[in-house]
Amino acid sequence: MAVRLDGKKISSDIEQEIAAEVKELIARGMRPPHLAAVLVGDDGPSRTYVRNKMKACEVVGFRSSLIKLPEDISEQELIARIEDLNRDDEVDGYIVQLPLPEHISVEHIIDIIDPKKDVDGFTPSNFGKIDQEHHSLLPATPMGVMELLKRYRIETRGKHCVVVGKSHIVGMPMGILLAGPGDATVTICHIYTRDLATHTRMADILVVAVGKPNLITADMVKEGVVVIDVGINRVPDGTKKKGYALRGDVDFEGVEPKASYITPVPGGVGPMTIASLIINTLEAYKKRHGLL
Ligand code: GUN
Protein backbone atom coordinates (compact mmCIF):
# COMPACT_ATOMS: atom_id res chain seq x y z
CA MET A 1 0.00 0.00 0.00
CA ALA A 2 1.21 3.49 -0.83
CA VAL A 3 2.58 6.01 1.61
CA ARG A 4 0.28 9.02 1.63
CA LEU A 5 2.14 12.27 1.03
CA ASP A 6 0.79 14.42 3.82
CA GLY A 7 0.82 17.95 2.42
CA LYS A 8 -1.20 19.18 5.34
CA LYS A 9 1.43 18.08 7.84
CA ILE A 10 4.41 19.31 5.74
CA SER A 11 2.77 22.69 5.08
CA SER A 12 2.02 23.04 8.76
CA ASP A 13 5.72 22.31 9.56
CA ILE A 14 6.75 24.98 7.03
CA GLU A 15 4.29 27.47 8.52
CA GLN A 16 5.71 26.85 12.00
CA GLU A 17 9.23 27.53 10.67
CA ILE A 18 8.06 30.76 9.05
CA ALA A 19 6.05 31.86 12.10
CA ALA A 20 9.27 31.62 14.15
CA GLU A 21 11.11 33.81 11.59
CA VAL A 22 8.32 36.39 11.62
CA LYS A 23 8.48 36.56 15.42
CA GLU A 24 12.20 37.31 15.19
CA LEU A 25 11.62 40.06 12.59
CA ILE A 26 9.03 41.67 14.82
CA ALA A 27 11.31 41.38 17.86
CA ARG A 28 13.85 43.38 15.79
CA GLY A 29 11.25 46.13 15.38
CA MET A 30 10.25 45.36 11.79
CA ARG A 31 6.72 45.25 10.44
CA PRO A 32 5.25 41.83 9.51
CA PRO A 33 5.23 40.70 5.87
CA HIS A 34 2.02 41.60 4.02
CA LEU A 35 0.24 39.45 1.40
CA ALA A 36 -2.73 40.81 -0.54
CA ALA A 37 -5.20 38.80 -2.62
CA VAL A 38 -7.41 40.10 -5.41
CA LEU A 39 -10.63 38.13 -5.86
CA VAL A 40 -12.84 39.06 -8.81
CA GLY A 41 -16.43 37.80 -8.83
CA ASP A 42 -18.12 35.06 -6.88
CA ASP A 43 -16.55 31.75 -7.95
CA GLY A 44 -17.12 29.30 -5.06
CA PRO A 45 -13.85 27.34 -5.22
CA SER A 46 -11.82 30.57 -5.67
CA ARG A 47 -13.43 32.04 -2.55
CA THR A 48 -12.43 28.93 -0.59
CA TYR A 49 -8.84 28.97 -1.88
CA VAL A 50 -8.42 32.66 -1.08
CA ARG A 51 -9.91 32.21 2.38
CA ASN A 52 -7.40 29.42 3.06
CA LYS A 53 -4.54 31.64 1.88
CA MET A 54 -5.67 34.43 4.21
CA LYS A 55 -5.96 31.94 7.10
CA ALA A 56 -2.38 30.79 6.51
CA CYS A 57 -1.22 34.42 6.78
CA GLU A 58 -2.83 34.60 10.20
CA VAL A 59 -1.09 31.37 11.31
CA VAL A 60 2.39 32.66 10.38
CA GLY A 61 1.82 36.21 11.64
CA PHE A 62 1.65 37.96 8.26
CA ARG A 63 -0.65 40.86 7.59
CA SER A 64 -3.18 40.02 4.87
CA SER A 65 -5.66 42.02 2.78
CA LEU A 66 -8.47 40.64 0.68
CA ILE A 67 -9.55 42.89 -2.19
CA LYS A 68 -12.93 41.70 -3.40
CA LEU A 69 -14.04 43.12 -6.75
CA PRO A 70 -17.30 42.67 -8.66
CA GLU A 71 -17.63 40.17 -11.52
CA ASP A 72 -18.44 42.99 -13.99
CA ILE A 73 -15.37 45.12 -13.20
CA SER A 74 -13.75 46.36 -16.42
CA GLU A 75 -10.24 45.32 -17.39
CA GLN A 76 -9.08 48.94 -17.06
CA GLU A 77 -10.46 49.23 -13.54
CA LEU A 78 -8.83 45.98 -12.52
CA ILE A 79 -5.52 47.13 -14.00
CA ALA A 80 -5.82 50.37 -11.99
CA ARG A 81 -6.30 48.36 -8.76
CA ILE A 82 -3.28 46.21 -9.57
CA GLU A 83 -1.18 49.26 -10.28
CA ASP A 84 -2.16 50.55 -6.82
CA LEU A 85 -0.79 47.32 -5.34
CA ASN A 86 2.43 47.71 -7.34
CA ARG A 87 2.91 51.21 -5.84
CA ASP A 88 1.93 50.29 -2.27
CA ASP A 89 5.11 50.06 -0.18
CA GLU A 90 3.21 48.27 2.56
CA VAL A 91 2.38 45.30 0.28
CA ASP A 92 5.22 42.80 -0.17
CA GLY A 93 3.41 40.35 -2.42
CA TYR A 94 0.01 39.77 -3.93
CA ILE A 95 -1.96 37.30 -5.98
CA VAL A 96 -4.75 37.72 -8.49
CA GLN A 97 -6.89 34.64 -8.01
CA LEU A 98 -7.69 32.82 -11.27
CA PRO A 99 -9.90 32.21 -13.16
CA LEU A 100 -10.90 35.76 -14.05
CA PRO A 101 -14.22 36.59 -15.77
CA GLU A 102 -14.13 35.95 -19.51
CA HIS A 103 -14.14 39.62 -20.53
CA ILE A 104 -10.77 40.15 -18.83
CA SER A 105 -7.54 39.00 -20.45
CA VAL A 106 -5.48 36.95 -17.97
CA GLU A 107 -2.39 37.67 -20.05
CA HIS A 108 -2.88 41.46 -19.81
CA ILE A 109 -3.34 41.21 -16.06
CA ILE A 110 -0.33 38.95 -15.46
CA ASP A 111 1.80 41.26 -17.59
CA ILE A 112 1.32 44.21 -15.27
CA ILE A 113 1.98 42.42 -11.98
CA ASP A 114 5.26 43.70 -10.50
CA PRO A 115 7.56 40.63 -10.71
CA LYS A 116 8.99 41.52 -7.29
CA LYS A 117 5.51 41.13 -5.79
CA ASP A 118 4.47 38.19 -7.98
CA VAL A 119 4.29 35.54 -5.24
CA ASP A 120 2.37 33.18 -7.56
CA GLY A 121 5.35 33.21 -9.95
CA PHE A 122 3.13 33.84 -12.99
CA THR A 123 4.85 36.84 -14.63
CA PRO A 124 7.00 36.33 -17.73
CA SER A 125 10.10 37.48 -15.90
CA ASN A 126 9.70 35.01 -13.01
CA PHE A 127 8.52 32.24 -15.33
CA GLY A 128 11.56 32.77 -17.54
CA LYS A 129 13.93 32.21 -14.64
CA ILE A 130 12.39 28.97 -13.33
CA ASP A 131 15.32 26.81 -14.38
CA GLN A 132 18.01 29.26 -13.34
CA GLU A 133 19.99 28.79 -10.19
CA HIS A 134 19.30 32.38 -9.16
CA HIS A 135 15.60 32.21 -9.93
CA SER A 136 13.33 34.69 -8.22
CA LEU A 137 9.79 33.70 -7.24
CA LEU A 138 8.81 30.19 -8.39
CA PRO A 139 5.23 29.27 -9.41
CA ALA A 140 3.54 28.30 -6.16
CA THR A 141 1.95 24.91 -6.98
CA PRO A 142 4.91 23.29 -8.80
CA MET A 143 7.21 24.70 -6.12
CA GLY A 144 4.99 23.04 -3.49
CA VAL A 145 5.16 19.71 -5.34
CA MET A 146 8.97 19.87 -5.49
CA GLU A 147 9.12 20.65 -1.77
CA LEU A 148 6.78 17.76 -0.97
CA LEU A 149 8.98 15.35 -2.96
CA LYS A 150 12.09 16.72 -1.26
CA ARG A 151 10.72 16.40 2.27
CA TYR A 152 9.78 12.74 1.59
CA ARG A 153 13.25 12.19 0.03
CA ILE A 154 11.74 11.11 -3.28
CA GLU A 155 14.56 11.40 -5.83
CA THR A 156 13.69 12.97 -9.20
CA ARG A 157 17.16 12.77 -10.81
CA GLY A 158 17.12 10.34 -13.75
CA LYS A 159 13.47 9.43 -13.18
CA HIS A 160 10.86 9.51 -15.91
CA CYS A 161 8.29 12.09 -14.82
CA VAL A 162 5.05 12.35 -16.74
CA VAL A 163 3.05 15.54 -16.29
CA VAL A 164 -0.56 15.51 -17.47
CA GLY A 165 -1.79 19.05 -18.21
CA LYS A 166 0.06 21.97 -19.76
CA SER A 167 -1.41 24.97 -17.94
CA HIS A 168 0.61 28.11 -17.26
CA ILE A 169 -0.10 27.69 -13.54
CA VAL A 170 0.93 24.05 -13.07
CA GLY A 171 1.73 21.74 -16.00
CA MET A 172 4.27 23.81 -17.93
CA PRO A 173 6.27 25.15 -14.95
CA MET A 174 6.10 21.68 -13.33
CA GLY A 175 7.73 20.16 -16.40
CA ILE A 176 10.49 22.80 -16.38
CA LEU A 177 11.20 22.37 -12.65
CA LEU A 178 11.36 18.56 -12.92
CA ALA A 179 13.60 18.59 -16.00
CA GLY A 180 15.74 21.55 -14.86
CA PRO A 181 16.56 21.57 -11.14
CA GLY A 182 14.97 18.09 -10.77
CA ASP A 183 17.26 16.48 -13.40
CA ALA A 184 14.40 14.22 -14.53
CA THR A 185 13.35 13.08 -17.99
CA VAL A 186 9.98 14.68 -18.57
CA THR A 187 6.99 13.97 -20.78
CA ILE A 188 4.23 16.58 -20.82
CA CYS A 189 0.84 15.20 -21.91
CA HIS A 190 -2.30 17.23 -22.59
CA ILE A 191 -5.67 17.21 -24.21
CA TYR A 192 -4.27 16.45 -27.67
CA THR A 193 -2.04 13.59 -26.50
CA ARG A 194 -2.88 10.37 -28.34
CA ASP A 195 -3.25 7.30 -26.13
CA LEU A 196 -2.55 8.96 -22.80
CA ALA A 197 -2.20 5.61 -21.02
CA THR A 198 0.90 4.57 -23.00
CA HIS A 199 2.64 7.63 -21.55
CA THR A 200 1.28 7.48 -18.00
CA ARG A 201 2.26 3.79 -17.72
CA MET A 202 5.91 4.76 -18.26
CA ALA A 203 5.91 7.21 -15.36
CA ASP A 204 8.09 6.73 -12.30
CA ILE A 205 6.52 9.96 -11.04
CA LEU A 206 3.12 10.99 -12.39
CA VAL A 207 1.85 14.55 -11.85
CA VAL A 208 -1.75 15.15 -12.90
CA ALA A 209 -3.18 18.67 -13.19
CA VAL A 210 -6.16 18.65 -15.48
CA GLY A 211 -9.37 19.14 -13.47
CA LYS A 212 -11.17 15.92 -14.50
CA PRO A 213 -12.17 13.52 -11.74
CA ASN A 214 -11.05 9.89 -12.25
CA LEU A 215 -9.04 10.70 -15.39
CA ILE A 216 -6.26 8.39 -14.18
CA THR A 217 -7.32 4.84 -13.37
CA ALA A 218 -5.37 1.85 -12.02
CA ASP A 219 -4.75 0.35 -15.48
CA MET A 220 -2.95 3.57 -16.52
CA VAL A 221 -0.09 3.37 -13.99
CA LYS A 222 2.72 0.96 -13.28
CA GLU A 223 3.46 -0.76 -9.95
CA GLY A 224 5.44 1.47 -7.60
CA VAL A 225 4.56 4.79 -9.28
CA VAL A 226 4.68 8.03 -7.26
CA VAL A 227 1.38 9.87 -7.87
CA ILE A 228 0.98 13.60 -7.39
CA ASP A 229 -2.64 14.63 -7.87
CA VAL A 230 -3.04 18.38 -8.33
CA GLY A 231 -6.74 18.25 -9.31
CA ILE A 232 -9.39 19.55 -6.93
CA ASN A 233 -12.85 18.74 -8.29
CA ARG A 234 -16.22 19.19 -6.66
CA VAL A 235 -18.21 16.00 -7.26
CA PRO A 236 -21.92 15.87 -6.27
CA ASP A 237 -22.36 13.80 -3.09
CA GLY A 238 -25.70 13.71 -1.29
CA THR A 239 -24.13 12.30 1.90
CA LYS A 240 -22.08 15.50 2.43
CA LYS A 241 -23.41 18.58 4.18
CA LYS A 242 -22.26 20.84 1.33
CA GLY A 243 -23.73 18.49 -1.31
CA TYR A 244 -20.36 17.73 -2.88
CA ALA A 245 -17.14 15.87 -2.14
CA LEU A 246 -13.64 16.92 -3.21
CA ARG A 247 -11.91 14.53 -5.61
CA GLY A 248 -8.63 14.72 -7.47
CA ASP A 249 -7.96 13.78 -11.09
CA VAL A 250 -6.86 10.30 -10.01
CA ASP A 251 -9.12 7.40 -9.03
CA PHE A 252 -7.54 7.28 -5.57
CA GLU A 253 -9.05 4.00 -4.37
CA GLY A 254 -8.08 2.19 -7.58
CA VAL A 255 -4.56 3.62 -7.94
CA GLU A 256 -3.40 3.67 -4.30
CA PRO A 257 -2.74 -0.11 -4.08
CA LYS A 258 -0.32 0.08 -7.04
CA ALA A 259 1.49 3.27 -5.97
CA SER A 260 4.52 3.63 -3.71
CA TYR A 261 3.52 7.20 -2.73
CA ILE A 262 0.34 9.13 -3.44
CA THR A 263 -1.11 12.52 -2.50
CA PRO A 264 -4.63 12.56 -1.06
CA VAL A 265 -7.22 15.14 -2.16
CA PRO A 266 -7.81 17.18 -0.13
CA GLY A 267 -4.70 17.43 2.08
CA GLY A 268 -1.99 16.75 -0.52
CA VAL A 269 -0.86 19.40 -2.99
CA GLY A 270 -3.41 22.11 -2.01
CA PRO A 271 -1.80 23.01 1.32
CA MET A 272 1.66 22.92 -0.32
CA THR A 273 0.58 25.64 -2.79
CA ILE A 274 -0.35 27.82 0.16
CA ALA A 275 2.93 27.07 1.95
CA SER A 276 4.82 28.12 -1.22
CA LEU A 277 2.89 31.36 -1.35
CA ILE A 278 3.89 32.08 2.22
CA ILE A 279 7.56 31.22 1.49
CA ASN A 280 7.50 33.48 -1.59
CA THR A 281 5.91 36.35 0.35
CA LEU A 282 8.62 36.14 3.01
CA GLU A 283 11.26 36.12 0.27
CA ALA A 284 9.70 39.16 -1.45
CA TYR A 285 9.58 40.92 1.93
CA LYS A 286 13.22 40.16 2.68
CA LYS A 287 14.34 41.43 -0.74
CA ARG A 288 12.25 44.60 -0.27
CA HIS A 289 13.93 45.20 3.09
CA GLY A 290 17.43 44.36 1.90
CA LEU A 291 17.62 41.21 4.03
CA LEU A 292 18.55 38.87 1.17
N1 GUN B 1 -6.32 29.40 -9.42
C1 GUN B 1 -6.05 28.10 -9.26
N2 GUN B 1 -4.83 27.94 -8.69
C2 GUN B 1 -4.33 29.18 -8.51
C3 GUN B 1 -3.10 29.67 -7.99
O1 GUN B 1 -2.21 28.93 -7.57
N3 GUN B 1 -2.98 31.03 -7.96
C4 GUN B 1 -3.94 31.86 -8.44
N4 GUN B 1 -3.70 33.17 -8.39
N5 GUN B 1 -5.08 31.43 -8.94
C5 GUN B 1 -5.27 30.11 -8.98
PDB file of C-alpha atoms in Angstrom, residues 9-165:
ATOM      1  CA  LYS A   9       1.435  18.084   7.842  1.00  0.00           C
ATOM      2  CA  ILE A  10       4.407  19.311   5.744  1.00  0.00           C
ATOM      3  CA  SER A  11       2.774  22.687   5.076  1.00  0.00           C
ATOM      4  CA  SER A  12       2.018  23.042   8.757  1.00  0.00           C
ATOM      5  CA  ASP A  13       5.719  22.306   9.558  1.00  0.00           C
ATOM      6  CA  ILE A  14       6.746  24.982   7.028  1.00  0.00           C
ATOM      7  CA  GLU A  15       4.289  27.466   8.515  1.00  0.00           C
ATOM      8  CA  GLN A  16       5.712  26.854  11.996  1.00  0.00           C
ATOM      9  CA  GLU A  17       9.234  27.533  10.667  1.00  0.00           C
ATOM     10  CA  ILE A  18       8.061  30.763   9.053  1.00  0.00           C
ATOM     11  CA  ALA A  19       6.050  31.862  12.098  1.00  0.00           C
ATOM     12  CA  ALA A  20       9.272  31.620  14.149  1.00  0.00           C
ATOM     13  CA  GLU A  21      11.108  33.805  11.594  1.00  0.00           C
ATOM     14  CA  VAL A  22       8.321  36.385  11.622  1.00  0.00           C
ATOM     15  CA  LYS A  23       8.480  36.562  15.424  1.00  0.00           C
ATOM     16  CA  GLU A  24      12.199  37.307  15.187  1.00  0.00           C
ATOM     17  CA  LEU A  25      11.619  40.055  12.592  1.00  0.00           C
ATOM     18  CA  ILE A  26       9.030  41.673  14.822  1.00  0.00           C
ATOM     19  CA  ALA A  27      11.307  41.384  17.855  1.00  0.00           C
ATOM     20  CA  ARG A  28      13.846  43.376  15.792  1.00  0.00           C
ATOM     21  CA  GLY A  29      11.250  46.131  15.377  1.00  0.00           C
ATOM     22  CA  MET A  30      10.246  45.355  11.790  1.00  0.00           C
ATOM     23  CA  ARG A  31       6.715  45.253  10.435  1.00  0.00           C
ATOM     24  CA  PRO A  32       5.253  41.833   9.509  1.00  0.00           C
ATOM     25  CA  PRO A  33       5.227  40.703   5.866  1.00  0.00           C
ATOM     26  CA  HIS A  34       2.024  41.604   4.016  1.00  0.00           C
ATOM     27  CA  LEU A  35       0.241  39.447   1.399  1.00  0.00           C
ATOM     28  CA  ALA A  36      -2.725  40.810  -0.538  1.00  0.00           C
ATOM     29  CA  ALA A  37      -5.197  38.798  -2.620  1.00  0.00           C
ATOM     30  CA  VAL A  38      -7.408  40.100  -5.412  1.00  0.00           C
ATOM     31  CA  LEU A  39     -10.627  38.126  -5.857  1.00  0.00           C
ATOM     32  CA  VAL A  40     -12.836  39.065  -8.809  1.00  0.00           C
ATOM     33  CA  GLY A  41     -16.428  37.795  -8.825  1.00  0.00           C
ATOM     34  CA  ASP A  42     -18.117  35.063  -6.877  1.00  0.00           C
ATOM     35  CA  ASP A  43     -16.545  31.749  -7.951  1.00  0.00           C
ATOM     36  CA  GLY A  44     -17.124  29.304  -5.064  1.00  0.00           C
ATOM     37  CA  PRO A  45     -13.846  27.338  -5.220  1.00  0.00           C
ATOM     38  CA  SER A  46     -11.820  30.574  -5.672  1.00  0.00           C
ATOM     39  CA  ARG A  47     -13.426  32.039  -2.546  1.00  0.00           C
ATOM     40  CA  THR A  48     -12.434  28.934  -0.586  1.00  0.00           C
ATOM     41  CA  TYR A  49      -8.843  28.974  -1.881  1.00  0.00           C
ATOM     42  CA  VAL A  50      -8.416  32.665  -1.080  1.00  0.00           C
ATOM     43  CA  ARG A  51      -9.914  32.211   2.378  1.00  0.00           C
ATOM     44  CA  ASN A  52      -7.399  29.416   3.058  1.00  0.00           C
ATOM     45  CA  LYS A  53      -4.545  31.645   1.879  1.00  0.00           C
ATOM     46  CA  MET A  54      -5.669  34.434   4.212  1.00  0.00           C
ATOM     47  CA  LYS A  55      -5.957  31.942   7.099  1.00  0.00           C
ATOM     48  CA  ALA A  56      -2.380  30.791   6.512  1.00  0.00           C
ATOM     49  CA  CYS A  57      -1.218  34.420   6.780  1.00  0.00           C
ATOM     50  CA  GLU A  58      -2.826  34.598  10.198  1.00  0.00           C
ATOM     51  CA  VAL A  59      -1.088  31.373  11.310  1.00  0.00           C
ATOM     52  CA  VAL A  60       2.387  32.664  10.376  1.00  0.00           C
ATOM     53  CA  GLY A  61       1.824  36.209  11.637  1.00  0.00           C
ATOM     54  CA  PHE A  62       1.646  37.963   8.259  1.00  0.00           C
ATOM     55  CA  ARG A  63      -0.650  40.859   7.587  1.00  0.00           C
ATOM     56  CA  SER A  64      -3.180  40.021   4.869  1.00  0.00           C
ATOM     57  CA  SER A  65      -5.661  42.015   2.780  1.00  0.00           C
ATOM     58  CA  LEU A  66      -8.466  40.639   0.676  1.00  0.00           C
ATOM     59  CA  ILE A  67      -9.546  42.889  -2.190  1.00  0.00           C
ATOM     60  CA  LYS A  68     -12.933  41.699  -3.402  1.00  0.00           C
ATOM     61  CA  LEU A  69     -14.040  43.121  -6.746  1.00  0.00           C
ATOM     62  CA  PRO A  70     -17.297  42.672  -8.663  1.00  0.00           C
ATOM     63  CA  GLU A  71     -17.634  40.171 -11.521  1.00  0.00           C
ATOM     64  CA  ASP A  72     -18.442  42.987 -13.986  1.00  0.00           C
ATOM     65  CA  ILE A  73     -15.369  45.121 -13.202  1.00  0.00           C
ATOM     66  CA  SER A  74     -13.753  46.363 -16.423  1.00  0.00           C
ATOM     67  CA  GLU A  75     -10.242  45.317 -17.390  1.00  0.00           C
ATOM     68  CA  GLN A  76      -9.075  48.941 -17.059  1.00  0.00           C
ATOM     69  CA  GLU A  77     -10.462  49.233 -13.543  1.00  0.00           C
ATOM     70  CA  LEU A  78      -8.829  45.976 -12.515  1.00  0.00           C
ATOM     71  CA  ILE A  79      -5.521  47.134 -14.003  1.00  0.00           C
ATOM     72  CA  ALA A  80      -5.818  50.368 -11.987  1.00  0.00           C
ATOM     73  CA  ARG A  81      -6.305  48.357  -8.764  1.00  0.00           C
ATOM     74  CA  ILE A  82      -3.283  46.215  -9.571  1.00  0.00           C
ATOM     75  CA  GLU A  83      -1.175  49.263 -10.282  1.00  0.00           C
ATOM     76  CA  ASP A  84      -2.163  50.552  -6.822  1.00  0.00           C
ATOM     77  CA  LEU A  85      -0.793  47.315  -5.342  1.00  0.00           C
ATOM     78  CA  ASN A  86       2.430  47.706  -7.341  1.00  0.00           C
ATOM     79  CA  ARG A  87       2.914  51.206  -5.844  1.00  0.00           C
ATOM     80  CA  ASP A  88       1.935  50.294  -2.273  1.00  0.00           C
ATOM     81  CA  ASP A  89       5.113  50.057  -0.179  1.00  0.00           C
ATOM     82  CA  GLU A  90       3.209  48.270   2.560  1.00  0.00           C
ATOM     83  CA  VAL A  91       2.376  45.297   0.280  1.00  0.00           C
ATOM     84  CA  ASP A  92       5.223  42.796  -0.174  1.00  0.00           C
ATOM     85  CA  GLY A  93       3.407  40.346  -2.416  1.00  0.00           C
ATOM     86  CA  TYR A  94       0.010  39.769  -3.927  1.00  0.00           C
ATOM     87  CA  ILE A  95      -1.960  37.299  -5.977  1.00  0.00           C
ATOM     88  CA  VAL A  96      -4.754  37.723  -8.492  1.00  0.00           C
ATOM     89  CA  GLN A  97      -6.888  34.638  -8.011  1.00  0.00           C
ATOM     90  CA  LEU A  98      -7.686  32.818 -11.268  1.00  0.00           C
ATOM     91  CA  PRO A  99      -9.900  32.206 -13.162  1.00  0.00           C
ATOM     92  CA  LEU A 100     -10.901  35.758 -14.049  1.00  0.00           C
ATOM     93  CA  PRO A 101     -14.222  36.591 -15.769  1.00  0.00           C
ATOM     94  CA  GLU A 102     -14.126  35.947 -19.506  1.00  0.00           C
ATOM     95  CA  HIS A 103     -14.135  39.624 -20.532  1.00  0.00           C
ATOM     96  CA  ILE A 104     -10.769  40.146 -18.829  1.00  0.00           C
ATOM     97  CA  SER A 105      -7.536  38.999 -20.454  1.00  0.00           C
ATOM     98  CA  VAL A 106      -5.483  36.955 -17.975  1.00  0.00           C
ATOM     99  CA  GLU A 107      -2.393  37.674 -20.050  1.00  0.00           C
ATOM    100  CA  HIS A 108      -2.877  41.461 -19.806  1.00  0.00           C
ATOM    101  CA  ILE A 109      -3.339  41.206 -16.062  1.00  0.00           C
ATOM    102  CA  ILE A 110      -0.326  38.952 -15.461  1.00  0.00           C
ATOM    103  CA  ASP A 111       1.804  41.258 -17.591  1.00  0.00           C
ATOM    104  CA  ILE A 112       1.316  44.214 -15.274  1.00  0.00           C
ATOM    105  CA  ILE A 113       1.977  42.424 -11.980  1.00  0.00           C
ATOM    106  CA  ASP A 114       5.256  43.700 -10.503  1.00  0.00           C
ATOM    107  CA  PRO A 115       7.562  40.626 -10.713  1.00  0.00           C
ATOM    108  CA  LYS A 116       8.993  41.524  -7.291  1.00  0.00           C
ATOM    109  CA  LYS A 117       5.507  41.132  -5.789  1.00  0.00           C
ATOM    110  CA  ASP A 118       4.467  38.194  -7.979  1.00  0.00           C
ATOM    111  CA  VAL A 119       4.294  35.544  -5.244  1.00  0.00           C
ATOM    112  CA  ASP A 120       2.367  33.178  -7.564  1.00  0.00           C
ATOM    113  CA  GLY A 121       5.351  33.209  -9.946  1.00  0.00           C
ATOM    114  CA  PHE A 122       3.131  33.844 -12.989  1.00  0.00           C
ATOM    115  CA  THR A 123       4.849  36.840 -14.633  1.00  0.00           C
ATOM    116  CA  PRO A 124       7.004  36.333 -17.734  1.00  0.00           C
ATOM    117  CA  SER A 125      10.103  37.485 -15.896  1.00  0.00           C
ATOM    118  CA  ASN A 126       9.701  35.015 -13.009  1.00  0.00           C
ATOM    119  CA  PHE A 127       8.519  32.243 -15.331  1.00  0.00           C
ATOM    120  CA  GLY A 128      11.560  32.768 -17.543  1.00  0.00           C
ATOM    121  CA  LYS A 129      13.928  32.210 -14.636  1.00  0.00           C
ATOM    122  CA  ILE A 130      12.387  28.975 -13.328  1.00  0.00           C
ATOM    123  CA  ASP A 131      15.321  26.808 -14.382  1.00  0.00           C
ATOM    124  CA  GLN A 132      18.012  29.259 -13.345  1.00  0.00           C
ATOM    125  CA  GLU A 133      19.992  28.791 -10.189  1.00  0.00           C
ATOM    126  CA  HIS A 134      19.295  32.380  -9.157  1.00  0.00           C
ATOM    127  CA  HIS A 135      15.601  32.206  -9.926  1.00  0.00           C
ATOM    128  CA  SER A 136      13.326  34.690  -8.224  1.00  0.00           C
ATOM    129  CA  LEU A 137       9.794  33.697  -7.242  1.00  0.00           C
ATOM    130  CA  LEU A 138       8.806  30.190  -8.389  1.00  0.00           C
ATOM    131  CA  PRO A 139       5.231  29.269  -9.411  1.00  0.00           C
ATOM    132  CA  ALA A 140       3.537  28.295  -6.158  1.00  0.00           C
ATOM    133  CA  THR A 141       1.955  24.912  -6.982  1.00  0.00           C
ATOM    134  CA  PRO A 142       4.908  23.289  -8.804  1.00  0.00           C
ATOM    135  CA  MET A 143       7.214  24.701  -6.119  1.00  0.00           C
ATOM    136  CA  GLY A 144       4.992  23.036  -3.490  1.00  0.00           C
ATOM    137  CA  VAL A 145       5.156  19.714  -5.339  1.00  0.00           C
ATOM    138  CA  MET A 146       8.974  19.875  -5.489  1.00  0.00           C
ATOM    139  CA  GLU A 147       9.121  20.652  -1.770  1.00  0.00           C
ATOM    140  CA  LEU A 148       6.778  17.756  -0.966  1.00  0.00           C
ATOM    141  CA  LEU A 149       8.985  15.346  -2.963  1.00  0.00           C
ATOM    142  CA  LYS A 150      12.093  16.723  -1.258  1.00  0.00           C
ATOM    143  CA  ARG A 151      10.720  16.405   2.272  1.00  0.00           C
ATOM    144  CA  TYR A 152       9.776  12.736   1.586  1.00  0.00           C
ATOM    145  CA  ARG A 153      13.247  12.192   0.030  1.00  0.00           C
ATOM    146  CA  ILE A 154      11.743  11.109  -3.284  1.00  0.00           C
ATOM    147  CA  GLU A 155      14.563  11.400  -5.831  1.00  0.00           C
ATOM    148  CA  THR A 156      13.694  12.966  -9.197  1.00  0.00           C
ATOM    149  CA  ARG A 157      17.163  12.767 -10.815  1.00  0.00           C
ATOM    150  CA  GLY A 158      17.120  10.345 -13.752  1.00  0.00           C
ATOM    151  CA  LYS A 159      13.468   9.428 -13.184  1.00  0.00           C
ATOM    152  CA  HIS A 160      10.856   9.515 -15.907  1.00  0.00           C
ATOM    153  CA  CYS A 161       8.294  12.088 -14.816  1.00  0.00           C
ATOM    154  CA  VAL A 162       5.047  12.348 -16.738  1.00  0.00           C
ATOM    155  CA  VAL A 163       3.055  15.544 -16.288  1.00  0.00           C
ATOM    156  CA  VAL A 164      -0.562  15.512 -17.469  1.00  0.00           C
ATOM    157  CA  GLY A 165      -1.795  19.047 -18.207  1.00  0.00           C
TER     158      GLY A 165
END
